[in-house]
GROMACS .gro file of N, CA and C in nm:
model
  438
    1MET      N    1  -2.245  -7.325  -0.788
    1MET     CA    2  -2.112  -7.385  -0.793
    1MET      C    3  -2.019  -7.288  -0.864
    2SER      N    4  -1.902  -7.270  -0.811
    2SER     CA    5  -1.803  -7.180  -0.869
    2SER      C    6  -1.729  -7.247  -0.983
    3GLU      N    7  -1.677  -7.165  -1.071
    3GLU     CA    8  -1.594  -7.215  -1.180
    3GLU      C    9  -1.460  -7.264  -1.123
    4PRO      N   10  -1.405  -7.374  -1.178
    4PRO     CA   11  -1.278  -7.425  -1.127
    4PRO      C   12  -1.166  -7.321  -1.126
    5ALA      N   13  -1.155  -7.240  -1.231
    5ALA     CA   14  -1.046  -7.141  -1.236
    5ALA      C   15  -1.059  -7.040  -1.122
    6ALA      N   16  -1.182  -7.001  -1.089
    6ALA     CA   17  -1.203  -6.908  -0.977
    6ALA      C   18  -1.164  -6.973  -0.845
    7LEU      N   19  -1.194  -7.100  -0.831
    7LEU     CA   20  -1.157  -7.172  -0.709
    7LEU      C   21  -1.005  -7.186  -0.697
    8ILE      N   22  -0.939  -7.211  -0.809
    8ILE     CA   23  -0.792  -7.217  -0.807
    8ILE      C   24  -0.736  -7.082  -0.764
    9GLY      N   25  -0.793  -6.974  -0.817
    9GLY     CA   26  -0.751  -6.840  -0.776
    9GLY      C   27  -0.767  -6.818  -0.627
   10GLU      N   28  -0.877  -6.865  -0.572
   10GLU     CA   29  -0.901  -6.852  -0.429
   10GLU      C   30  -0.801  -6.937  -0.349
   11LEU      N   31  -0.768  -7.056  -0.397
   11LEU     CA   32  -0.665  -7.138  -0.331
   11LEU      C   33  -0.531  -7.064  -0.328
   12ILE      N   34  -0.496  -7.003  -0.440
   12ILE     CA   35  -0.370  -6.929  -0.446
   12ILE      C   36  -0.373  -6.813  -0.348
   13ARG      N   37  -0.485  -6.739  -0.346
   13ARG     CA   38  -0.497  -6.625  -0.254
   13ARG      C   39  -0.486  -6.671  -0.109
   14LEU      N   40  -0.549  -6.783  -0.076
   14LEU     CA   41  -0.547  -6.831   0.062
   14LEU      C   42  -0.412  -6.888   0.105
   15SER      N   43  -0.325  -6.917   0.009
   15SER     CA   44  -0.194  -6.971   0.047
   15SER      C   45  -0.115  -6.872   0.132
   16THR      N   46  -0.137  -6.742   0.111
   16THR     CA   47  -0.065  -6.642   0.191
   16THR      C   48  -0.110  -6.644   0.337
   17PRO      N   49  -0.240  -6.631   0.368
   17PRO     CA   50  -0.276  -6.636   0.510
   17PRO      C   51  -0.252  -6.773   0.574
   18VAL      N   52  -0.266  -6.880   0.497
   18VAL     CA   53  -0.235  -7.013   0.551
   18VAL      C   54  -0.086  -7.019   0.587
   19GLY      N   55  -0.001  -6.966   0.500
   19GLY     CA   56   0.143  -6.962   0.527
   19GLY      C   57   0.175  -6.880   0.651
   20ARG      N   58   0.107  -6.765   0.666
   20ARG     CA   59   0.129  -6.682   0.786
   20ARG      C   60   0.089  -6.758   0.911
   21THR      N   61  -0.024  -6.829   0.905
   21THR     CA   62  -0.069  -6.906   1.021
   21THR      C   63   0.031  -7.016   1.055
   22LEU      N   64   0.077  -7.088   0.954
   22LEU     CA   65   0.175  -7.195   0.977
   22LEU      C   66   0.306  -7.138   1.031
   23ALA      N   67   0.352  -7.027   0.974
   23ALA     CA   68   0.475  -6.963   1.024
   23ALA      C   69   0.459  -6.926   1.171
   24GLY      N   70   0.342  -6.870   1.206
   24GLY     CA   71   0.317  -6.834   1.346
   24GLY      C   72   0.320  -6.955   1.437
   25GLU      N   73   0.260  -7.066   1.392
   25GLU     CA   74   0.261  -7.190   1.471
   25GLU      C   75   0.403  -7.239   1.495
   26LEU      N   76   0.490  -7.220   1.396
   26LEU     CA   77   0.628  -7.269   1.406
   26LEU      C   78   0.723  -7.167   1.467
   27GLY      N   79   0.677  -7.043   1.485
   27GLY     CA   80   0.761  -6.939   1.542
   27GLY      C   81   0.869  -6.889   1.448
   28VAL      N   82   0.837  -6.889   1.318
   28VAL     CA   83   0.933  -6.839   1.218
   28VAL      C   84   0.865  -6.732   1.133
   29SER      N   85   0.945  -6.659   1.057
   29SER     CA   86   0.889  -6.560   0.965
   29SER      C   87   0.836  -6.630   0.840
   30VAL      N   88   0.760  -6.557   0.761
   30VAL     CA   89   0.709  -6.613   0.636
   30VAL      C   90   0.825  -6.649   0.543
   31ASN      N   91   0.930  -6.565   0.538
   31ASN     CA   92   1.048  -6.598   0.456
   31ASN      C   93   1.117  -6.724   0.506
   32ASP      N   94   1.128  -6.737   0.638
   32ASP     CA   95   1.188  -6.859   0.694
   32ASP      C   96   1.105  -6.981   0.655
   33LEU      N   97   0.973  -6.967   0.663
   33LEU     CA   98   0.885  -7.078   0.626
   33LEU      C   99   0.903  -7.115   0.479
   34ALA      N  100   0.917  -7.015   0.393
   34ALA     CA  101   0.938  -7.043   0.250
   34ALA      C  102   1.066  -7.123   0.230
   35ALA      N  103   1.171  -7.087   0.302
   35ALA     CA  104   1.297  -7.162   0.292
   35ALA      C  105   1.277  -7.305   0.342
   36LEU      N  106   1.212  -7.320   0.455
   36LEU     CA  107   1.190  -7.454   0.510
   36LEU      C  108   1.104  -7.538   0.417
   37HIS      N  109   1.010  -7.474   0.348
   37HIS     CA  110   0.926  -7.546   0.251
   37HIS      C  111   1.011  -7.613   0.144
   38HIS      N  112   1.122  -7.550   0.106
   38HIS     CA  113   1.210  -7.607   0.004
   38HIS      C  114   1.300  -7.717   0.061
   39LEU      N  115   1.304  -7.730   0.194
   39LEU     CA  116   1.397  -7.825   0.256
   39LEU      C  117   1.330  -7.942   0.327
   40VAL      N  118   1.214  -7.921   0.387
   40VAL     CA  119   1.149  -8.027   0.465
   40VAL      C  120   1.102  -8.137   0.371
   41GLY      N  121   1.154  -8.257   0.394
   41GLY     CA  122   1.112  -8.373   0.316
   41GLY      C  123   1.158  -8.372   0.172
   42ARG      N  124   1.259  -8.295   0.142
   42ARG     CA  125   1.306  -8.284   0.004
   42ARG      C  126   1.456  -8.307  -0.002
   43THR      N  127   1.507  -8.316  -0.124
   43THR     CA  128   1.650  -8.332  -0.145
   43THR      C  129   1.721  -8.208  -0.092
   44PRO      N  130   1.830  -8.226  -0.015
   44PRO     CA  131   1.903  -8.111   0.036
   44PRO      C  132   1.950  -8.019  -0.078
   45LEU      N  133   1.955  -7.890  -0.049
   45LEU     CA  134   1.996  -7.788  -0.146
   45LEU      C  135   2.119  -7.716  -0.094
   46GLY      N  136   2.196  -7.662  -0.186
   46GLY     CA  137   2.304  -7.572  -0.149
   46GLY      C  138   2.246  -7.436  -0.115
   47PRO      N  139   2.319  -7.355  -0.038
   47PRO     CA  140   2.269  -7.222  -0.003
   47PRO      C  141   2.238  -7.135  -0.125
   48ALA      N  142   2.322  -7.142  -0.228
   48ALA     CA  143   2.299  -7.059  -0.347
   48ALA      C  144   2.170  -7.101  -0.417
   49GLU      N  145   2.146  -7.231  -0.428
   49GLU     CA  146   2.023  -7.280  -0.492
   49GLU      C  147   1.901  -7.239  -0.411
   50LEU      N  148   1.908  -7.248  -0.280
   50LEU     CA  149   1.796  -7.205  -0.197
   50LEU      C  150   1.769  -7.057  -0.220
   51GLY      N  151   1.873  -6.976  -0.222
   51GLY     CA  152   1.857  -6.833  -0.247
   51GLY      C  153   1.792  -6.806  -0.382
   52ARG      N  154   1.835  -6.878  -0.485
   52ARG     CA  155   1.774  -6.861  -0.618
   52ARG      C  156   1.626  -6.896  -0.616
   53ARG      N  157   1.593  -7.005  -0.551
   53ARG     CA  158   1.451  -7.046  -0.545
   53ARG      C  159   1.365  -6.945  -0.472
   54LEU      N  160   1.425  -6.876  -0.377
   54LEU     CA  161   1.352  -6.777  -0.300
   54LEU      C  162   1.360  -6.637  -0.361
   55GLY      N  163   1.440  -6.622  -0.467
   55GLY     CA  164   1.456  -6.491  -0.530
   55GLY      C  165   1.532  -6.393  -0.442
   56MET      N  166   1.628  -6.444  -0.366
   56MET     CA  167   1.704  -6.361  -0.271
   56MET      C  168   1.845  -6.339  -0.321
   57SER      N  169   1.902  -6.229  -0.277
   57SER     CA  170   2.044  -6.205  -0.302
   57SER      C  171   2.124  -6.305  -0.219
   58THR      N  172   2.250  -6.321  -0.255
   58THR     CA  173   2.338  -6.412  -0.180
   58THR      C  174   2.347  -6.369  -0.034
   59ALA      N  175   2.361  -6.238  -0.010
   59ALA     CA  176   2.373  -6.188   0.127
   59ALA      C  177   2.247  -6.217   0.208
   60SER      N  178   2.130  -6.195   0.148
   60SER     CA  179   2.004  -6.222   0.219
   60SER      C  180   1.987  -6.370   0.246
   61ALA      N  181   2.022  -6.453   0.149
   61ALA     CA  182   2.011  -6.598   0.167
   61ALA      C  183   2.105  -6.646   0.277
   62THR      N  184   2.226  -6.591   0.281
   62THR     CA  185   2.322  -6.629   0.384
   62THR      C  186   2.269  -6.592   0.522
   63ALA      N  187   2.213  -6.473   0.535
   63ALA     CA  188   2.157  -6.430   0.664
   63ALA      C  189   2.041  -6.521   0.705
   64LEU      N  190   1.957  -6.557   0.611
   64LEU     CA  191   1.844  -6.645   0.639
   64LEU      C  192   1.893  -6.783   0.684
   65VAL      N  193   1.989  -6.838   0.611
   65VAL     CA  194   2.043  -6.971   0.646
   65VAL      C  195   2.109  -6.966   0.784
   66ASP      N  196   2.186  -6.862   0.811
   66ASP     CA  197   2.250  -6.849   0.943
   66ASP      C  198   2.144  -6.845   1.054
   67ARG      N  199   2.038  -6.767   1.032
   67ARG     CA  200   1.931  -6.755   1.132
   67ARG      C  201   1.862  -6.890   1.154
   68LEU      N  202   1.831  -6.961   1.047
   68LEU     CA  203   1.764  -7.090   1.060
   68LEU      C  204   1.855  -7.194   1.125
   69GLU      N  205   1.983  -7.187   1.096
   69GLU     CA  206   2.076  -7.281   1.160
   69GLU      C  207   2.086  -7.251   1.310
   70ARG      N  208   2.100  -7.124   1.346
   70ARG     CA  209   2.106  -7.086   1.488
   70ARG      C  210   1.980  -7.129   1.563
   71GLY      N  211   1.865  -7.122   1.495
   71GLY     CA  212   1.739  -7.160   1.558
   71GLY      C  213   1.716  -7.310   1.564
   72GLY      N  214   1.806  -7.388   1.505
   72GLY     CA  215   1.792  -7.533   1.508
   72GLY      C  216   1.695  -7.587   1.403
   73TYR      N  217   1.666  -7.505   1.301
   73TYR     CA  218   1.571  -7.547   1.198
   73TYR      C  219   1.638  -7.620   1.082
   74LEU      N  220   1.764  -7.593   1.060
   74LEU     CA  221   1.836  -7.662   0.953
   74LEU      C  222   1.979  -7.684   0.994
   75ARG      N  223   2.045  -7.771   0.921
   75ARG     CA  224   2.188  -7.795   0.944
   75ARG      C  225   2.259  -7.796   0.809
   76ARG      N  226   2.385  -7.760   0.817
   76ARG     CA  227   2.472  -7.766   0.699
   76ARG      C  228   2.553  -7.894   0.710
   77ARG      N  229   2.573  -7.958   0.597
   77ARG     CA  230   2.660  -8.076   0.597
   77ARG      C  231   2.730  -8.084   0.462
   78PRO      N  232   2.841  -8.156   0.457
   78PRO     CA  233   2.910  -8.170   0.328
   78PRO      C  234   2.821  -8.240   0.226
   79ASP      N  235   2.827  -8.194   0.103
   79ASP     CA  236   2.754  -8.258  -0.007
   79ASP      C  237   2.817  -8.394  -0.031
   80PRO      N  238   2.741  -8.503  -0.024
   80PRO     CA  239   2.800  -8.635  -0.043
   80PRO      C  240   2.859  -8.656  -0.183
   81ARG      N  241   2.813  -8.577  -0.281
   81ARG     CA  242   2.864  -8.591  -0.418
   81ARG      C  243   2.984  -8.500  -0.446
   82ASP      N  244   3.001  -8.396  -0.365
   82ASP     CA  245   3.111  -8.302  -0.385
   82ASP      C  246   3.146  -8.244  -0.248
   83ARG      N  247   3.244  -8.301  -0.183
   83ARG     CA  248   3.277  -8.264  -0.044
   83ARG      C  249   3.326  -8.120  -0.031
   84ARG      N  250   3.352  -8.052  -0.143
   84ARG     CA  251   3.391  -7.911  -0.135
   84ARG      C  252   3.271  -7.821  -0.108
   85ARG      N  253   3.152  -7.871  -0.136
   85ARG     CA  254   3.028  -7.795  -0.121
   85ARG      C  255   2.956  -7.836   0.007
   86ILE      N  256   2.868  -7.747   0.051
   86ILE     CA  257   2.779  -7.786   0.161
   86ILE      C  258   2.636  -7.786   0.109
   87VAL      N  259   2.554  -7.866   0.174
   87VAL     CA  260   2.411  -7.866   0.145
   87VAL      C  261   2.336  -7.838   0.275
   88LEU      N  262   2.215  -7.794   0.260
   88LEU     CA  263   2.130  -7.762   0.374
   88LEU      C  264   2.020  -7.867   0.382
   89GLU      N  265   1.988  -7.906   0.503
   89GLU     CA  266   1.875  -7.996   0.522
   89GLU      C  267   1.800  -7.954   0.648
   90ALA      N  268   1.670  -7.969   0.642
   90ALA     CA  269   1.587  -7.938   0.758
   90ALA      C  270   1.614  -8.041   0.867
   91THR      N  271   1.608  -7.997   0.991
   91THR     CA  272   1.624  -8.091   1.102
   91THR      C  273   1.498  -8.176   1.116
   92GLU      N  274   1.513  -8.292   1.174
   92GLU     CA  275   1.396  -8.378   1.196
   92GLU      C  276   1.296  -8.309   1.288
   93ALA      N  277   1.345  -8.232   1.384
   93ALA     CA  278   1.255  -8.164   1.478
   93ALA      C  279   1.162  -8.068   1.404
   94ILE      N  280   1.215  -7.988   1.311
   94ILE     CA  281   1.128  -7.893   1.241
   94ILE      C  282   1.039  -7.966   1.142
   95ALA      N  283   1.087  -8.074   1.085
   95ALA     CA  284   1.002  -8.153   0.994
   95ALA      C  285   0.882  -8.207   1.071
   96GLU      N  286   0.906  -8.260   1.191
   96GLU     CA  287   0.798  -8.313   1.273
   96GLU      C  288   0.703  -8.203   1.318
   97ARG      N  289   0.758  -8.088   1.360
   97ARG     CA  290   0.673  -7.976   1.402
   97ARG      C  291   0.590  -7.924   1.285
   98SER      N  292   0.650  -7.919   1.166
   98SER     CA  293   0.577  -7.872   1.048
   98SER      C  294   0.459  -7.963   1.018
   99MET      N  295   0.485  -8.093   1.022
   99MET     CA  296   0.378  -8.190   0.994
   99MET      C  297   0.268  -8.180   1.099
  100ALA      N  298   0.305  -8.163   1.224
  100ALA     CA  299   0.205  -8.151   1.330
  100ALA      C  300   0.124  -8.022   1.314
  101ALA      N  301   0.190  -7.914   1.275
  101ALA     CA  302   0.121  -7.786   1.261
  101ALA      C  303   0.021  -7.787   1.146
  102ILE      N  304   0.054  -7.854   1.037
  102ILE     CA  305  -0.033  -7.856   0.919
  102ILE      C  306  -0.134  -7.971   0.925
  103ALA      N  307  -0.117  -8.063   1.020
  103ALA     CA  308  -0.203  -8.182   1.028
  103ALA      C  309  -0.352  -8.151   1.033
  104PRO      N  310  -0.399  -8.053   1.111
  104PRO     CA  311  -0.544  -8.029   1.112
  104PRO      C  312  -0.600  -7.994   0.974
  105LEU      N  313  -0.528  -7.912   0.899
  105LEU     CA  314  -0.573  -7.877   0.763
  105LEU      C  315  -0.565  -7.999   0.671
  106ALA      N  316  -0.454  -8.072   0.678
  106ALA     CA  317  -0.438  -8.190   0.593
  106ALA      C  318  -0.546  -8.294   0.621
  107GLU      N  319  -0.578  -8.312   0.749
  107GLU     CA  320  -0.682  -8.409   0.785
  107GLU      C  321  -0.820  -8.364   0.737
  108ALA      N  322  -0.848  -8.235   0.748
  108ALA     CA  323  -0.978  -8.183   0.701
  108ALA      C  324  -0.992  -8.202   0.550
  109VAL      N  325  -0.885  -8.176   0.476
  109VAL     CA  326  -0.889  -8.194   0.330
  109VAL      C  327  -0.902  -8.342   0.296
  110ALA      N  328  -0.828  -8.427   0.366
  110ALA     CA  329  -0.833  -8.571   0.338
  110ALA      C  330  -0.971  -8.630   0.368
  111ALA      N  331  -1.045  -8.568   0.460
  111ALA     CA  332  -1.176  -8.620   0.498
  111ALA      C  333  -1.288  -8.579   0.401
  112ILE      N  334  -1.258  -8.492   0.305
  112ILE     CA  335  -1.360  -8.452   0.208
  112ILE      C  336  -1.392  -8.573   0.121
  113PRO      N  337  -1.518  -8.612   0.115
  113PRO     CA  338  -1.552  -8.734   0.041
  113PRO      C  339  -1.537  -8.716  -0.111
  114LEU      N  340  -1.472  -8.814  -0.173
  114LEU     CA  341  -1.458  -8.820  -0.319
  114LEU      C  342  -1.469  -8.967  -0.359
  115ASP      N  343  -1.558  -8.996  -0.454
  115ASP     CA  344  -1.559  -9.133  -0.505
  115ASP      C  345  -1.443  -9.149  -0.603
  116ASP      N  346  -1.419  -9.270  -0.647
  116ASP     CA  347  -1.302  -9.297  -0.732
  116ASP      C  348  -1.303  -9.216  -0.861
  117ASP      N  349  -1.420  -9.203  -0.925
  117ASP     CA  350  -1.428  -9.127  -1.050
  117ASP      C  351  -1.398  -8.979  -1.026
  118ALA      N  352  -1.456  -8.924  -0.920
  118ALA     CA  353  -1.432  -8.783  -0.888
  118ALA      C  354  -1.285  -8.761  -0.853
  119ARG      N  355  -1.228  -8.853  -0.775
  119ARG     CA  356  -1.086  -8.840  -0.738
  119ARG      C  357  -0.998  -8.840  -0.862
  120GLU      N  358  -1.028  -8.929  -0.956
  120GLU     CA  359  -0.950  -8.935  -1.080
  120GLU      C  360  -0.964  -8.805  -1.160
  121ALA      N  361  -1.086  -8.752  -1.168
  121ALA     CA  362  -1.108  -8.628  -1.243
  121ALA      C  363  -1.038  -8.510  -1.176
  122VAL      N  364  -1.050  -8.500  -1.045
  122VAL     CA  365  -0.985  -8.390  -0.972
  122VAL      C  366  -0.833  -8.400  -0.985
  123THR      N  367  -0.780  -8.520  -0.970
  123THR     CA  368  -0.636  -8.540  -0.981
  123THR      C  369  -0.586  -8.502  -1.119
  124SER      N  370  -0.655  -8.545  -1.221
  124SER     CA  371  -0.616  -8.513  -1.359
  124SER      C  372  -0.619  -8.362  -1.382
  125TYR      N  373  -0.725  -8.297  -1.337
  125TYR     CA  374  -0.737  -8.153  -1.354
  125TYR      C  375  -0.626  -8.080  -1.279
  126LEU      N  376  -0.603  -8.117  -1.154
  126LEU     CA  377  -0.500  -8.049  -1.075
  126LEU      C  378  -0.360  -8.074  -1.131
  127ASP      N  379  -0.334  -8.192  -1.186
  127ASP     CA  380  -0.206  -8.216  -1.253
  127ASP      C  381  -0.185  -8.116  -1.366
  128GLU      N  382  -0.290  -8.090  -1.443
  128GLU     CA  383  -0.281  -7.993  -1.553
  128GLU      C  384  -0.263  -7.851  -1.500
  129VAL      N  385  -0.335  -7.817  -1.394
  129VAL     CA  386  -0.320  -7.684  -1.333
  129VAL      C  387  -0.177  -7.665  -1.284
  130LEU      N  388  -0.123  -7.766  -1.216
  130LEU     CA  389   0.015  -7.757  -1.167
  130LEU      C  390   0.115  -7.743  -1.280
  131ALA      N  391   0.095  -7.815  -1.389
  131ALA     CA  392   0.185  -7.803  -1.504
  131ALA      C  393   0.181  -7.662  -1.559
  132ALA      N  394   0.062  -7.604  -1.570
  132ALA     CA  395   0.051  -7.466  -1.619
  132ALA      C  396   0.117  -7.368  -1.522
  133MET      N  397   0.098  -7.388  -1.392
  133MET     CA  398   0.159  -7.299  -1.293
  133MET      C  399   0.311  -7.310  -1.295
  134ARG      N  400   0.363  -7.432  -1.309
  134ARG     CA  401   0.509  -7.449  -1.317
  134ARG      C  402   0.564  -7.378  -1.440
  135SER      N  403   0.497  -7.394  -1.553
  135SER     CA  404   0.541  -7.327  -1.676
  135SER      C  405   0.540  -7.176  -1.657
  136PHE      N  406   0.435  -7.124  -1.599
  136PHE     CA  407   0.424  -6.980  -1.576
  136PHE      C  408   0.536  -6.933  -1.484
  137ALA      N  409   0.559  -7.006  -1.374
  137ALA     CA  410   0.662  -6.967  -1.277
  137ALA      C  411   0.801  -6.971  -1.338
  138GLU      N  412   0.824  -7.064  -1.429
  138GLU     CA  413   0.956  -7.079  -1.493
  138GLU      C  414   0.971  -6.990  -1.616
  139GLY      N  415   0.863  -6.922  -1.654
  139GLY     CA  416   0.869  -6.836  -1.772
  139GLY      C  417   0.872  -6.912  -1.903
  140THR      N  418   0.825  -7.036  -1.901
  140THR     CA  419   0.823  -7.116  -2.024
  140THR      C  420   0.683  -7.110  -2.085
  141ALA      N  421   0.673  -7.158  -2.206
  141ALA     CA  422   0.546  -7.151  -2.279
  141ALA      C  423   0.438  -7.230  -2.206
  142LEU      N  424   0.323  -7.168  -2.196
  142LEU     CA  425   0.208  -7.235  -2.135
  142LEU      C  426   0.141  -7.322  -2.240
  143PRO      N  427   0.084  -7.434  -2.197
  143PRO     CA  428   0.015  -7.520  -2.293
  143PRO      C  429  -0.103  -7.446  -2.357
  144ASP      N  430  -0.120  -7.464  -2.487
  144ASP     CA  431  -0.233  -7.403  -2.559
  144ASP      C  432  -0.350  -7.500  -2.552
  145ARG      N  433  -0.454  -7.461  -2.483
  145ARG     CA  434  -0.570  -7.548  -2.463
  145ARG      C  435  -0.690  -7.504  -2.547
  146THR      N  436  -0.667  -7.415  -2.643
  146THR     CA  437  -0.781  -7.367  -2.723
  146THR      C  438  -0.805  -7.453  -2.845
   0.00000   0.00000   0.00000
């Protein structure tokens, strides 16, 4: 049996080829997929916020948004809280295609047997792993577990 930290490392490593496969299924680039990941099923974002989340310059983010809009993957609409701004949202078509493309993997993972105690333990552990990863990504202090 592998150590949990090593398995988490392998999950992180596999996220890149899984992302490439999903991008290929959807007919988009990996960067386009990263943008859609921030938009599908989530609160709409402004173009500047999307660019920040992707670590892109304003010019690169604008080109990406224009390309995704032309492809029918997202739409711009007025921000309901501030009509001077626009927000981006994924189209229902790409949301449905994304869910269909990832469904085989999601179904395989969901079919892995876990009893209630194991599910609770795995969920608790992964919640802690995610908290540590979020802290690391944001450059904030990591929890001291020693």
